[in-house]
XYZ file of C-alpha atoms in Angstrom:
739
model
C 0.000 0.000 0.000
C 2.834 2.384 0.838
C 4.436 1.915 -2.602
C 1.072 2.554 -4.265
C 0.713 5.852 -2.416
C 4.225 6.841 -3.531
C 3.333 6.028 -7.160
C 0.176 8.129 -6.966
C 1.984 11.029 -5.327
C 4.742 11.071 -7.938
C 2.183 10.874 -10.721
C 0.164 13.744 -9.261
C 3.326 15.851 -8.893
C 4.230 15.113 -12.517
C 0.816 16.240 -13.752
C 0.835 19.391 -11.608
C 4.221 20.447 -12.962
C 3.130 20.068 -16.567
C -0.311 21.546 -16.011
C 1.374 24.664 -14.642
C 2.882 25.276 -18.068
C 0.404 26.658 -20.557
C 0.454 25.147 -24.040
C -0.353 28.557 -25.493
C 2.327 30.469 -23.602
C 4.139 31.324 -26.829
C 1.037 31.700 -29.015
C 0.674 35.400 -29.841
C -2.605 37.310 -29.976
C -4.438 36.664 -33.217
C -2.724 33.286 -33.675
C -4.036 29.783 -33.008
C -2.250 26.681 -31.778
C -2.857 23.734 -34.112
C -3.985 21.176 -31.541
C -5.062 18.218 -33.671
C -5.454 17.185 -37.301
C -8.203 14.762 -38.277
C -9.222 13.209 -41.592
C -12.750 11.915 -42.169
C -14.221 10.284 -45.258
C -17.847 10.002 -46.255
C -17.064 6.720 -48.069
C -16.258 3.671 -45.952
C -13.817 1.831 -48.217
C -10.770 -0.210 -47.308
C -8.832 1.530 -50.066
C -9.011 4.827 -48.154
C -6.657 4.628 -45.188
C -7.056 7.953 -43.387
C -3.999 7.241 -41.217
C -1.740 6.913 -44.272
C -3.328 9.979 -45.882
C -2.094 12.111 -42.972
C 1.323 12.028 -44.605
C -0.097 14.385 -47.287
C -1.033 17.003 -44.682
C 1.643 19.677 -44.650
C 1.007 20.917 -41.114
C 0.413 18.695 -38.111
C -0.051 19.356 -34.423
C 2.724 19.120 -31.861
C 4.024 15.611 -31.253
C 2.592 13.684 -28.326
C 4.328 11.118 -26.192
C 2.530 7.805 -26.697
C -0.133 9.766 -28.656
C -1.373 11.327 -25.397
C 0.758 14.074 -23.843
C 2.537 16.921 -25.645
C 5.642 16.719 -23.461
C 8.009 18.351 -26.023
C 5.702 21.387 -26.215
C 5.428 21.507 -22.421
C 9.231 21.367 -22.190
C 9.528 24.303 -24.597
C 6.933 26.226 -22.580
C 9.015 25.773 -19.407
C 11.639 28.090 -20.921
C 11.697 31.782 -20.149
C 11.739 34.535 -22.727
C 15.336 35.526 -22.001
C 17.231 33.438 -24.570
C 20.604 34.609 -23.261
C 20.195 32.248 -20.309
C 21.620 28.758 -20.737
C 18.644 27.001 -19.161
C 16.118 28.661 -21.482
C 18.168 27.784 -24.575
C 18.511 24.187 -23.413
C 14.774 23.764 -22.764
C 13.970 25.175 -26.179
C 16.517 22.984 -27.956
C 15.195 19.744 -26.455
C 11.566 20.871 -26.607
C 9.302 21.680 -29.531
C 7.888 25.132 -30.378
C 4.103 25.481 -30.761
C 2.655 24.634 -34.173
C 0.916 27.844 -35.232
C -2.048 27.329 -37.543
C -1.263 28.378 -41.139
C -4.238 28.758 -43.520
C -1.971 28.645 -46.601
C -0.569 25.229 -45.619
C -4.123 24.056 -44.958
C -5.137 24.960 -48.526
C -2.040 23.210 -49.901
C -2.911 20.125 -47.848
C -6.441 20.114 -49.291
C -4.993 20.149 -52.824
C -2.535 17.341 -52.034
C -5.275 15.173 -50.506
C -7.553 15.758 -53.506
C -4.777 14.968 -55.997
C -3.926 11.777 -54.151
C -7.551 10.633 -54.182
C -7.710 11.285 -57.914
C -4.502 9.295 -58.392
C -6.227 6.442 -56.548
C -9.000 6.401 -59.153
C -11.512 8.756 -57.523
C -11.487 11.138 -60.484
C -14.239 13.422 -59.145
C -12.944 13.582 -55.555
C -13.096 16.791 -53.549
C -11.876 17.835 -50.101
C -13.344 20.328 -47.626
C -11.862 21.590 -44.398
C -13.537 22.382 -41.103
C -12.297 23.886 -37.858
C -13.113 23.631 -34.189
C -11.739 26.537 -32.206
C -11.496 26.427 -28.418
C -9.725 29.378 -26.833
C -6.400 29.744 -28.611
C -6.447 26.159 -29.930
C -7.823 24.869 -33.210
C -8.576 21.364 -34.475
C -8.440 21.042 -38.265
C -10.679 18.443 -39.892
C -10.301 17.435 -43.540
C -13.500 15.989 -45.001
C -12.914 13.673 -47.954
C -15.582 13.262 -50.635
C -14.079 10.583 -52.912
C -17.117 9.767 -55.025
C -16.983 6.612 -57.113
C -13.802 4.874 -58.185
C -13.015 4.430 -61.877
C -11.911 1.159 -63.479
C -10.308 0.172 -66.779
C -12.796 -1.105 -69.382
C -10.457 -1.855 -72.301
C -6.643 -1.940 -72.215
C -4.704 -1.326 -75.451
C -0.990 -1.085 -76.299
C 0.395 1.147 -79.045
C 4.020 0.013 -79.474
C 5.583 2.144 -82.224
C 8.857 0.162 -82.296
C 8.329 -3.245 -83.961
C 11.419 -4.879 -82.390
C 10.268 -3.897 -78.924
C 6.703 -5.009 -79.672
C 8.035 -8.439 -80.560
C 10.216 -8.601 -77.450
C 7.405 -7.566 -75.103
C 5.010 -10.037 -76.761
C 1.978 -7.803 -76.254
C -0.227 -10.449 -77.874
C 0.286 -12.561 -74.738
C -2.195 -10.910 -72.368
C -0.864 -12.895 -69.386
C 2.232 -10.670 -69.418
C 0.275 -7.419 -69.140
C 0.537 -5.438 -65.954
C -2.763 -3.649 -66.711
C -6.000 -5.421 -67.592
C -9.760 -4.919 -67.938
C -11.557 -4.445 -64.624
C -8.464 -3.099 -62.866
C -8.683 0.044 -60.722
C -7.635 3.142 -62.644
C -4.880 4.026 -60.184
C -1.774 6.163 -60.851
C 0.334 3.630 -58.938
C -0.886 0.850 -61.235
C -0.027 2.909 -64.324
C 3.398 3.796 -62.985
C 3.978 0.166 -62.078
C 3.333 -0.871 -65.674
C 5.794 1.755 -66.915
C 8.443 0.443 -64.509
C 7.764 -3.152 -65.565
C 8.315 -2.335 -69.232
C 11.408 -0.224 -68.532
C 12.913 -3.065 -66.457
C 12.115 -5.601 -69.162
C 13.783 -3.522 -71.872
C 16.835 -2.350 -69.919
C 17.475 -5.973 -68.955
C 17.513 -6.886 -72.643
C 19.953 -4.437 -74.169
C 17.999 -1.165 -74.383
C 20.615 0.875 -72.527
C 19.093 4.307 -73.258
C 15.453 3.448 -72.662
C 13.598 5.203 -69.823
C 9.993 5.765 -68.746
C 9.751 9.112 -70.567
C 9.249 7.078 -73.753
C 5.972 5.727 -72.332
C 2.746 7.730 -72.058
C -0.957 6.967 -71.551
C -4.132 8.039 -73.307
C -7.309 7.705 -71.239
C -10.877 8.091 -72.558
C -13.743 8.112 -70.061
C -17.059 6.490 -70.985
C -19.984 8.838 -70.507
C -22.418 7.831 -67.790
C -20.105 5.202 -66.294
C -17.036 4.934 -64.096
C -15.073 3.159 -66.830
C -11.933 4.168 -68.736
C -10.588 3.009 -72.098
C -6.827 3.129 -71.633
C -4.047 3.036 -74.228
C -0.361 2.701 -73.382
C 1.834 4.382 -76.013
C 5.505 3.405 -76.353
C 7.227 6.043 -78.507
C 10.184 5.621 -80.809
C 13.577 7.015 -79.806
C 13.990 10.783 -79.907
C 16.328 13.424 -78.451
C 17.620 16.854 -79.460
C 19.639 15.446 -82.375
C 17.639 12.384 -83.469
C 13.867 11.933 -83.679
C 11.536 9.034 -84.363
C 14.004 6.214 -84.982
C 13.945 2.681 -83.530
C 15.542 2.225 -80.134
C 19.030 0.720 -80.342
C 19.836 -2.543 -78.584
C 23.342 -2.509 -77.097
C 25.803 -5.343 -76.566
C 28.817 -5.442 -74.246
C 32.207 -4.991 -75.907
C 35.328 -5.337 -73.770
C 35.339 -5.515 -69.949
C 38.252 -3.693 -68.348
C 39.337 -3.656 -64.697
C 41.304 -0.904 -63.024
C 42.149 0.488 -59.613
C 40.715 3.765 -58.392
C 43.292 4.053 -55.601
C 45.474 7.046 -56.440
C 48.407 5.771 -54.372
C 48.232 2.144 -55.560
C 47.221 1.100 -59.090
C 47.272 -2.634 -58.265
C 44.021 -4.524 -57.772
C 44.702 -6.905 -54.878
C 42.226 -9.512 -56.094
C 42.815 -12.569 -58.252
C 41.585 -12.261 -61.893
C 39.260 -15.236 -61.357
C 37.620 -13.447 -58.413
C 37.049 -10.374 -60.598
C 35.465 -12.460 -63.353
C 33.279 -14.488 -60.981
C 31.798 -11.304 -59.515
C 31.162 -9.692 -62.916
C 27.809 -10.654 -64.427
C 27.985 -8.545 -67.579
C 29.482 -10.673 -70.345
C 31.340 -9.711 -73.504
C 29.230 -10.162 -76.636
C 25.967 -10.421 -74.697
C 23.231 -7.809 -74.527
C 23.575 -5.077 -71.896
C 21.426 -5.821 -68.821
C 20.588 -3.470 -65.968
C 19.965 -6.507 -63.748
C 23.430 -7.916 -64.456
C 24.884 -4.476 -63.796
C 23.188 -4.378 -60.371
C 24.286 -7.955 -59.672
C 27.866 -6.901 -60.374
C 27.594 -3.962 -57.985
C 26.022 -6.174 -55.315
C 28.652 -8.890 -55.502
C 31.609 -6.531 -55.481
C 29.954 -4.578 -52.664
C 29.807 -7.601 -50.384
C 33.524 -8.335 -50.729
C 35.219 -7.156 -47.564
C 38.394 -6.311 -49.459
C 36.541 -3.815 -51.689
C 35.875 -0.290 -50.426
C 33.735 0.825 -53.344
C 33.148 0.052 -57.024
C 32.451 2.386 -59.943
C 31.207 0.971 -63.260
C 31.080 3.170 -66.356
C 30.416 2.537 -70.042
C 32.069 3.881 -73.178
C 29.813 3.865 -76.251
C 31.248 3.007 -79.674
C 30.748 5.747 -82.247
C 29.485 3.646 -85.169
C 27.702 0.703 -83.543
C 25.563 0.024 -80.451
C 28.382 -1.480 -78.391
C 29.374 -0.579 -74.814
C 32.832 -1.077 -73.345
C 32.509 -1.734 -69.605
C 35.068 -0.139 -67.262
C 35.110 -1.421 -63.665
C 37.144 0.708 -61.249
C 37.770 -0.859 -57.831
C 39.057 0.686 -54.635
C 40.290 -1.826 -52.060
C 40.531 -1.553 -48.282
C 43.669 -1.981 -46.245
C 43.977 -5.742 -45.833
C 44.781 -5.842 -42.104
C 43.377 -4.127 -39.009
C 43.878 -4.518 -35.262
C 41.318 -3.334 -32.714
C 41.137 -3.290 -28.930
C 37.857 -3.165 -27.013
C 37.574 -2.885 -23.218
C 34.287 -3.490 -21.384
C 32.829 -3.628 -17.913
C 30.872 -6.617 -16.617
C 28.289 -7.107 -13.903
C 27.065 -10.644 -13.223
C 24.471 -10.776 -10.450
C 26.227 -7.907 -8.673
C 29.774 -9.233 -9.125
C 31.795 -6.524 -10.872
C 34.569 -7.186 -13.312
C 36.325 -6.116 -16.467
C 37.028 -7.660 -19.841
C 39.001 -6.772 -22.931
C 39.374 -8.188 -26.420
C 42.122 -7.819 -29.008
C 41.018 -8.527 -32.575
C 43.096 -8.967 -35.721
C 41.398 -9.031 -39.131
C 42.740 -9.735 -42.589
C 40.133 -8.987 -45.273
C 42.025 -10.452 -48.214
C 43.920 -13.484 -46.963
C 44.245 -15.372 -50.271
C 43.535 -12.371 -52.563
C 39.931 -13.517 -52.875
C 38.430 -11.277 -50.152
C 38.615 -14.052 -47.565
C 38.137 -12.658 -44.058
C 40.368 -14.012 -41.296
C 39.444 -12.954 -37.761
C 41.488 -13.816 -34.685
C 40.114 -12.608 -31.370
C 41.822 -12.944 -27.998
C 39.597 -12.129 -25.034
C 40.275 -11.974 -21.321
C 37.900 -11.344 -18.416
C 38.217 -10.969 -14.664
C 35.441 -10.837 -12.077
C 35.582 -10.492 -8.292
C 33.077 -12.945 -6.793
C 31.591 -12.194 -3.383
C 29.524 -14.282 -0.996
C 31.230 -17.647 -1.574
C 32.365 -19.454 1.556
C 34.697 -22.411 1.836
C 36.618 -21.741 -1.389
C 40.319 -20.982 -1.662
C 39.898 -18.493 -4.498
C 37.327 -15.717 -4.861
C 37.855 -14.722 -8.482
C 36.587 -15.681 -11.917
C 39.103 -15.605 -14.767
C 38.365 -16.370 -18.407
C 40.550 -16.474 -21.507
C 39.348 -17.346 -24.984
C 40.882 -17.553 -28.422
C 38.569 -17.643 -31.431
C 39.544 -17.879 -35.073
C 37.149 -17.530 -38.010
C 37.823 -17.764 -41.714
C 35.032 -16.560 -44.030
C 34.986 -17.257 -47.761
C 32.601 -14.954 -49.706
C 31.257 -17.877 -51.743
C 30.155 -21.484 -51.454
C 33.027 -23.873 -50.780
C 31.177 -27.062 -51.630
C 31.132 -29.698 -54.383
C 28.180 -30.647 -56.588
C 26.790 -27.095 -56.826
C 26.088 -25.549 -60.218
C 28.421 -22.681 -61.098
C 25.478 -20.392 -61.911
C 23.969 -21.004 -58.458
C 27.262 -20.348 -56.681
C 27.830 -17.132 -58.646
C 24.390 -15.596 -58.199
C 23.867 -16.477 -54.555
C 25.245 -14.139 -51.900
C 26.915 -16.881 -49.900
C 29.470 -17.168 -47.130
C 31.318 -20.328 -46.108
C 32.777 -20.161 -42.604
C 35.113 -22.332 -40.594
C 35.672 -21.431 -36.947
C 37.779 -22.631 -34.029
C 37.267 -21.677 -30.389
C 39.122 -22.452 -27.194
C 37.688 -21.080 -23.968
C 39.280 -21.407 -20.509
C 37.234 -20.608 -17.394
C 38.579 -20.705 -13.830
C 36.008 -20.197 -11.084
C 36.310 -20.787 -7.333
C 34.035 -23.834 -7.701
C 35.482 -25.408 -10.867
C 37.615 -25.102 -13.974
C 36.032 -25.521 -17.360
C 37.479 -25.895 -20.851
C 35.557 -25.674 -24.114
C 36.944 -26.505 -27.523
C 34.734 -26.220 -30.604
C 35.111 -26.377 -34.366
C 32.381 -25.578 -36.880
C 31.741 -25.405 -40.628
C 28.675 -23.487 -41.776
C 27.090 -21.848 -44.820
C 25.076 -18.625 -44.966
C 23.375 -17.302 -48.081
C 20.582 -15.134 -49.410
C 19.126 -13.847 -52.661
C 19.449 -10.047 -52.569
C 16.191 -9.659 -54.497
C 14.248 -11.235 -51.642
C 14.023 -10.859 -47.863
C 15.038 -14.437 -47.066
C 18.279 -15.629 -45.473
C 19.417 -19.189 -44.882
C 22.046 -20.925 -42.781
C 23.288 -24.495 -42.508
C 25.610 -25.611 -39.704
C 26.999 -28.569 -41.584
C 29.312 -29.610 -38.777
C 29.547 -28.287 -35.227
C 31.720 -30.157 -32.735
C 32.013 -29.157 -29.077
C 34.260 -30.735 -26.479
C 33.497 -29.663 -22.914
C 35.966 -30.647 -20.207
C 35.846 -30.168 -16.410
C 39.482 -30.829 -15.377
C 39.018 -29.681 -11.770
C 36.126 -29.262 -9.325
C 36.713 -27.890 -5.841
C 36.302 -30.317 -2.956
C 33.768 -28.035 -1.257
C 31.539 -27.828 -4.324
C 31.916 -31.535 -5.073
C 31.009 -32.663 -1.556
C 28.084 -30.287 -1.239
C 26.429 -30.758 -4.626
C 27.911 -33.591 -6.689
C 28.917 -36.358 -4.292
C 25.380 -37.627 -3.765
C 24.847 -40.251 -6.465
C 21.157 -40.803 -5.661
C 20.078 -38.222 -8.268
C 19.363 -35.526 -5.710
C 20.201 -33.089 -8.500
C 20.779 -34.946 -11.749
C 20.685 -31.721 -13.796
C 23.464 -30.201 -11.705
C 25.705 -33.258 -11.915
C 25.158 -33.620 -15.653
C 26.385 -30.088 -16.287
C 29.673 -30.702 -14.453
C 30.703 -33.755 -16.449
C 32.875 -34.017 -19.529
C 30.699 -33.969 -22.640
C 30.949 -34.225 -26.425
C 28.369 -32.573 -28.733
C 28.219 -33.156 -32.482
C 25.320 -31.271 -34.048
C 23.767 -30.331 -37.371
C 21.524 -27.274 -37.729
C 19.521 -25.227 -40.224
C 18.212 -21.669 -39.937
C 15.906 -19.308 -41.822
C 15.103 -15.616 -41.402
C 12.694 -13.302 -43.191
C 12.463 -9.554 -42.695
C 10.662 -7.010 -44.862
C 10.691 -4.178 -42.303
C 7.164 -4.956 -41.054
C 7.231 -8.698 -40.480
C 10.252 -10.611 -39.177
C 10.452 -14.385 -38.846
C 13.350 -16.363 -37.414
C 13.356 -20.147 -37.355
C 16.088 -22.653 -36.630
C 16.381 -26.331 -35.850
C 19.245 -28.566 -34.818
C 19.908 -32.155 -33.869
C 22.877 -33.702 -32.104
C 24.250 -37.175 -31.553
C 22.194 -39.099 -34.114
C 25.128 -40.234 -36.262
C 27.176 -41.102 -33.192
C 24.277 -43.020 -31.677
C 23.809 -45.016 -34.884
C 27.542 -45.774 -34.948
C 27.459 -46.676 -31.241
C 24.807 -49.335 -31.814
C 26.507 -50.671 -34.928
C 30.073 -50.681 -33.618
C 29.106 -51.338 -29.994
C 30.755 -48.332 -28.380
C 31.750 -48.510 -24.730
C 29.121 -47.577 -22.133
C 30.019 -45.638 -18.973
C 28.831 -46.377 -15.437
C 25.491 -44.640 -16.124
C 24.820 -46.767 -19.223
C 25.536 -43.993 -21.736
C 27.552 -44.632 -24.886
C 30.903 -42.845 -25.057
C 33.001 -41.586 -27.944
C 36.740 -41.199 -27.212
C 35.862 -41.910 -23.548
C 33.355 -39.037 -23.535
C 29.588 -39.358 -23.221
C 27.945 -37.617 -26.165
C 24.743 -35.577 -26.108
C 21.697 -36.501 -28.187
C 18.772 -34.132 -28.586
C 16.552 -32.223 -31.025
C 15.803 -28.515 -30.738
C 13.637 -26.032 -32.669
C 12.977 -22.303 -32.224
C 10.705 -19.827 -33.990
C 10.253 -16.070 -33.475
C 7.636 -13.847 -35.073
C 7.621 -10.032 -34.896
C 5.047 -7.670 -36.408
C 5.541 -3.889 -36.563
C 2.504 -1.667 -37.065
C 3.317 1.982 -37.753
C 0.583 4.140 -36.244
C 1.995 7.452 -37.432
C 5.318 9.177 -37.959
C 6.186 9.066 -34.224
C 4.499 5.922 -32.902
C 4.469 2.218 -33.630
C 3.081 -0.928 -32.055
C 5.186 -4.108 -32.022
C 3.961 -7.647 -31.367
C 6.347 -10.522 -30.687
C 5.885 -14.239 -30.158
C 8.656 -16.743 -29.498
C 8.524 -20.490 -29.008
C 11.353 -22.924 -28.387
C 11.307 -26.663 -27.694
C 14.213 -29.026 -27.088
C 14.016 -32.698 -26.198
C 16.811 -35.009 -25.002
C 16.545 -38.638 -26.054
C 18.595 -41.716 -26.838
C 21.951 -41.211 -25.182
C 20.730 -38.237 -23.076
C 18.024 -37.660 -20.504
C 19.056 -34.045 -19.816
C 19.904 -31.227 -22.215
C 23.384 -29.690 -22.078
C 23.348 -26.461 -20.091
C 24.173 -24.342 -23.177
C 21.105 -25.701 -24.992
C 18.601 -25.220 -22.170
C 16.234 -22.244 -22.078
C 16.052 -19.523 -19.445
C 13.549 -16.757 -18.908
C 13.631 -13.233 -17.579
C 15.997 -10.478 -18.582
C 16.139 -7.630 -21.073
C 14.846 -9.680 -24.030
C 12.246 -11.808 -22.294
C 9.784 -11.196 -19.447
C 11.249 -7.946 -18.143
C 9.671 -8.021 -14.677
C 12.291 -10.645 -13.778
C 16.064 -10.418 -13.869
C 17.925 -12.753 -16.183
C 17.637 -16.503 -15.368
C 15.303 -15.887 -12.416
C 11.957 -17.079 -13.829
C 10.693 -20.646 -14.023
C 10.566 -23.397 -14.888
C 6.793 -23.427 -14.365
C 6.002 -22.571 -10.767
C 9.406 -23.699 -9.467
C 10.756 -21.682 -6.537
C 14.524 -21.658 -6.089
C 15.991 -22.288 -2.655
C 19.760 -22.113 -3.228
C 21.006 -18.975 -4.942
C 24.362 -20.574 -5.739
C 22.904 -23.234 -8.041
C 19.528 -21.798 -9.056
C 21.055 -20.562 -12.315
C 21.267 -24.273 -13.199
C 17.868 -25.279 -11.843
C 16.025 -22.312 -13.377
C 16.427 -23.644 -16.889
C 14.078 -25.686 -19.049
C 13.386 -27.604 -22.242
C 10.630 -25.320 -23.546
C 10.139 -21.567 -23.674
C 7.284 -19.224 -24.574
C 7.617 -15.438 -24.908
C 4.772 -13.061 -25.801
C 5.388 -9.323 -25.909
C 3.523 -6.174 -26.866
C 5.488 -2.928 -26.990
C 4.304 0.587 -27.817
C 7.241 2.660 -29.082
C 7.219 6.428 -29.380
C 9.751 8.975 -30.505
C 10.196 11.549 -27.729
C 12.726 14.221 -28.685
C 16.251 14.522 -30.041
C 17.613 10.941 -29.996
C 15.359 9.802 -27.156
C 12.546 7.290 -27.568
C 10.180 5.718 -25.087
C 8.333 2.432 -24.770
C 5.445 0.941 -22.828
C 5.412 -2.851 -22.731
C 3.591 -5.907 -21.464
C 5.423 -9.248 -21.437
C 4.223 -12.780 -20.744
C 5.982 -16.130 -20.807
C 7.870 -18.810 -18.931
C 9.973 -21.921 -19.363
C 9.136 -25.545 -18.606
C 10.769 -28.962 -18.576
C 9.424 -31.743 -20.784
C 10.568 -34.449 -18.382
C 9.727 -34.542 -14.682
C 12.906 -33.730 -12.740
C 12.598 -34.015 -8.918
C 14.966 -31.081 -8.370
C 12.667 -28.784 -10.429
C 9.398 -29.301 -8.609
C 6.441 -27.780 -10.481
C 8.517 -27.211 -13.614
C 7.083 -29.840 -15.982
C 4.920 -28.655 -18.886
C 1.339 -29.887 -18.778
C -1.058 -28.729 -21.452
C -4.014 -28.638 -19.048
C -2.569 -25.966 -16.763
C 0.484 -24.362 -18.417
C -1.480 -21.149 -19.021
C -1.803 -20.759 -15.250
C 1.989 -20.670 -15.055
C 2.470 -17.812 -17.521
C 4.317 -14.949 -15.861
C 3.188 -11.427 -16.771
C 5.024 -8.137 -16.351
C 4.640 -4.544 -17.475
C 6.828 -1.484 -17.550
C 8.343 1.373 -19.462
C 11.607 1.960 -21.212
C 13.885 4.685 -22.465
C 15.949 4.388 -25.645
C 18.869 6.398 -26.986
C 19.104 5.998 -30.758
C 22.586 6.794 -32.065
C 21.732 5.471 -35.571
C 24.490 2.843 -35.526
C 23.272 1.331 -32.258
C 20.538 1.791 -29.652
C 21.135 1.982 -25.912
C 18.127 0.721 -23.974
C 16.968 1.107 -20.363
C 13.902 -0.938 -19.359
C 12.122 -0.869 -16.016
C 9.797 -3.823 -15.462
C 7.329 -4.720 -12.732
C 5.859 -8.137 -12.040
C 2.103 -8.380 -12.624
C 1.433 -12.118 -12.271
C 3.995 -14.378 -10.594
C 3.526 -18.152 -11.087
C 6.027 -18.961 -8.306
C 4.295 -17.822 -5.130
C 3.316 -18.761 -1.612
C 0.820 -16.000 -0.845
C -1.849 -14.146 -2.829
C 0.173 -10.942 -2.672
C 3.139 -12.707 -4.253
C 0.875 -14.243 -6.890
C -0.682 -10.929 -7.995
C 1.920 -8.166 -7.680
C -0.226 -6.048 -10.027
C -2.676 -5.574 -7.143
C -0.063 -5.647 -4.376
C 3.099 -4.035 -5.799
C 6.320 -4.058 -3.810
C 9.348 -2.398 -5.361
C 11.995 -4.414 -3.517
C 10.373 -7.664 -4.642
C 8.789 -6.932 -8.018
C 10.987 -4.350 -9.762
C 13.717 -5.198 -12.297
C 15.986 -2.800 -14.172
C 17.634 -3.768 -17.453
C 20.391 -2.143 -19.472
C 20.967 -3.464 -22.994
C 22.167 -2.537 -26.453
C 19.683 -2.974 -29.317
C 15.929 -3.460 -29.369
C 14.470 -6.484 -27.531
C 12.879 -7.905 -30.700
């Protein structure tokens, strides 16, 4: 109750402070503050989206935080009139001056709205404007009168160049972009012009552009129908008129360096040819030109590429000149960082060497050496109180497929990367010492004309070794062989993981989908049965005296962005992950288990502090092991708003949890059961602040628990009704958006 009173008091103080500042403080006599802009239509059609039409209004009201409060205007109004004072200048710079109503911009907005409606096919559309004045504020309302929408009755093509008419095959109506019954829309007409231009420029017509295409439209009296004719004119310019368009072929292809200090191209001739899609003797193609730019642009060794053409004087032939500027092949970088793990402070640093052109084929070699130190507090009975980690990781990326049995055309046209990586990680903690060695070979590729990306982890081997475990930790947690905590013991044993994985992502700016799946141990398990591998004391097959993991895992994430207006958007996110150990394993490796809570999950909980199910941890030293699961669900809704300068805000509601698929005694209440899992969904709410520096986003999120599935009392179960800051509040600092 006390915390609730504090919340109410702070909220009331906030409102009083802003209410004391008049919105119209800097609105002069005879002027009006533009408070709101509304658009209303007298035709209820899906084609008329009044929210999108607001972009054609030249003057809008002051921006509102979360579409409610005009905080930037209030901030500006807090300033005094003496602009020589630093405080007044600062308040004005971070605030927003009042939007003064301008009748001229209103008339221009009416014209723009009317023209847009006519472009949409409402040829007799009109727009009126109304006003509601209250004191020194005005609300402007645009009333749309679209009328009826026109459609195409007959579609005809007048191609005045016979060679082009044959190429476009106008007789084949299935290739038309415009057809009878289609809406007479300017976007549809422009789309047909672009389609024809693309078709011709991809087939040798180097000088063709959309100015050679025009339309003739005849309306049918008494109807909302149009007879439309597309006219494709013959070539003409200031010197030549009404001649056939020339179809160009590629002559010679020449490579050169655009580096003034170094005329050498540090790439093998075969690499240059493989990334050039224009071919000597073939017709010029704008698509192949763009492909060439794209493929050279993705080579790390290339800084930029410039492609120009020299036209022959007596014949339609183009010599192609490709000028390449290359980057310095080698760089070294150093990056320090601070760490904070559950309150234990530390520091880390990494030294990275990169060579972008190892074999003169734009191969990227990366060698990273990282060290970390952390002072651990609160551990008793251990000789050391520090955590030390050293890792060495090496990656070699080839900007192409390194694989047999693939067609050359597929390898050339696909933006692919083949990667081999090696990692050695050494961890020394007071409780144990851990060594990880891994090697992987993977492929990543995409088609630049689409929004899809693919990945295959063809081979991923991980060797996990525990060379030393402290006597205190061993006696207290691992000595008991009666499965008091099988999950804990399993994660402190030597282990071998051999996995295969596939991944897929799709992102068009509004919808994002991520999906991946992996399996481990199947080949080894088949070999173990066939060749009768040795079994350890627990009955598990071993490979090179190491038990190997066997499991299947799949994850999918879906994100939907809905832009409400130029300052606000609503984002929905759903994530589901399931992993199941089988065969040679009854427990998932710790690295493959799910955890919940944290900056990218249910933000009312700190990282790794939620779940599984309604499980309640009792030992803070090992709960990071026990609060993991085989299944995870995340559901998030976030309202994002631009505030001022580089600041943005967010309001969010999160729900989710993790569960185990098997019933483990040490994780009581953690097993997933379809009949009651929804009762174990944790819910939180909160607000966030973002700093957008274009290249990266710094994020601060403050979450509060709303529904806690791990509880003993009603107040713990429903923190939304009984909030307690010390128990229910979580603060998160992160880089990048949560989803």
